Amino acid sequence: MRKEDEVEKDGFERKLEIHFMENVEEPEETLSDPQKPQEEPSRKRRYSGQDEEDGETVWQVTGEAQPERKSRRARKIVGLLLVFLLAGTVAAGYPIAREYFQEKSVAGKEVEVTIKKGSTSRDVGQLLKEKGLIRYKSAFLLKLYFSEYKGKIRYGTFELNKGMSLARVIKELATQDGQKENAFTVPEGYSIEMIAKKLEKEKVMPASEFLTAATKAAQTSHYKGIFPDKTRVYYQLQGYLYPDTYYLPEKVTGDQLVSMMLDEFDKKFDTARLDKAKSLGLTVEEVLIRASLVQKETENPKEYPTIAGVINNRLTRGMKLQFDSTVVYAITKGAYGMERVLYKDLEFDSPYNTYKNAGLPAGPICNPCLAAIDGVLNPQQHDFLYFQTDVTKNDGSNIYTKTYEEHAAASSTTTAVKKETGPTDTKKNK
């Protein structure tokens, strides 16, 4: 028990003890006859019969303690024992009650917990205690019994942390899917169309089921007020299906998976990020459009804020973005996979094409990771207006320039390298 708990417990116990001591009533004494002489308080008389000659009653002093005094003392001892027993019980139960009623979660160390199939609630409680996630198994069992999740704890592997309240721990174990044997990973930067193809390839579900679920979920999403017109985009939920590893229950449906991905997005795009977006004058949709461009235009996460800065600079100056990734998305309808972007491709008629249209594309072109989102929310302040793939490094990074002349000079260098080594990327110079 922690030191502060011991102090709090001891104080609580003393208050109980004093309270009960003050309220133990003394037994009422029998009123004596004022006409009779007072008897010795520490003696009693025993009746031994009546003298037949003078008719006087004969009493004999025995020297034994008075029954009244013995009874009072015994009752007081029993009362005190009850007081200490009750105080001890309450004091012992106080930390359990404290954990039971604690509803606020705080920051804590991440802990991975694996619950075996067939485990009882007692088994789970013991495991959580051993992992340091709870202090009292009885508090966990009581909380579970009186919660809406009674009998709903799932088996599998779960990511918890030591700062979670009992209620939060129970909810995580009852609502999250921890079956790692059914893990499905959505890579960062995957589009809805790519996710659907991967699901079908790994025999999780038909691609059409997932695509239908993604279309349907957009109609009830709490973001629907900021979605672009559905006639202008391929999928309104593009950008909102967070890329991560998901542990799927057996026979998972498209609706269930889409719901899980949307829930994960809501966790990641938290209040702090919402407030940051508002301070920049951006809606969630606008943040995701920019983040999807950032995600697709570099393979180096360190460059996310830099490209976000380029987007800001070009839009501020009224320049078209001219990002190849928007053309690829438009032509392939989100499937990607184009080896090269040709000049004729730049004329493709689509609201996504940032070569033909000013401003941002009609919607996100993939589902960006959190780092890309944060890059947009924290753009780098600089004067760069152009960038192109650095084919000399060949690591997915870019060369950034401030003027068109610098950009053209860099293009000449990369063209010369390409002639020697052959094409190494699918991007036209920005």
XYZ file of C-alpha atoms in Angstrom, residues 113 115-130 134 136-147 149-155 166 169-170 173-174:
42
model
C -2.085 -8.493 -21.770
C -6.231 -13.462 -22.076
C -6.496 -17.137 -22.912
C -9.643 -18.553 -24.404
C -11.816 -20.079 -21.667
C -10.464 -17.832 -18.887
C -12.901 -16.972 -16.083
C -13.405 -13.465 -14.745
C -11.375 -14.466 -11.679
C -8.547 -15.590 -13.965
C -8.668 -12.254 -15.736
C -8.656 -10.358 -12.442
C -5.619 -12.276 -11.235
C -3.794 -11.641 -14.517
C -4.523 -7.915 -14.397
C -3.246 -7.763 -10.821
C -0.038 -9.590 -11.756
C -5.233 -3.237 -10.951
C -7.460 -5.420 -5.933
C -9.018 -8.356 -7.738
C -12.200 -8.010 -5.672
C -12.663 -4.427 -6.908
C -12.340 -5.638 -10.506
C -14.834 -8.472 -10.001
C -17.379 -6.155 -8.352
C -16.959 -3.504 -11.044
C -17.380 -6.098 -13.781
C -20.418 -7.660 -12.099
C -22.301 -4.366 -11.895
C -21.220 -3.111 -15.340
C -19.971 -5.708 -19.761
C -20.655 -8.578 -17.370
C -19.995 -11.831 -19.259
C -18.573 -9.962 -22.268
C -14.818 -10.045 -21.617
C -13.031 -11.233 -24.766
C -9.960 -13.370 -25.141
C -11.200 -0.041 -13.711
C -9.878 -1.519 -18.432
C -13.133 -3.467 -18.443
C -11.374 -5.932 -22.636
C -15.041 -6.143 -23.596
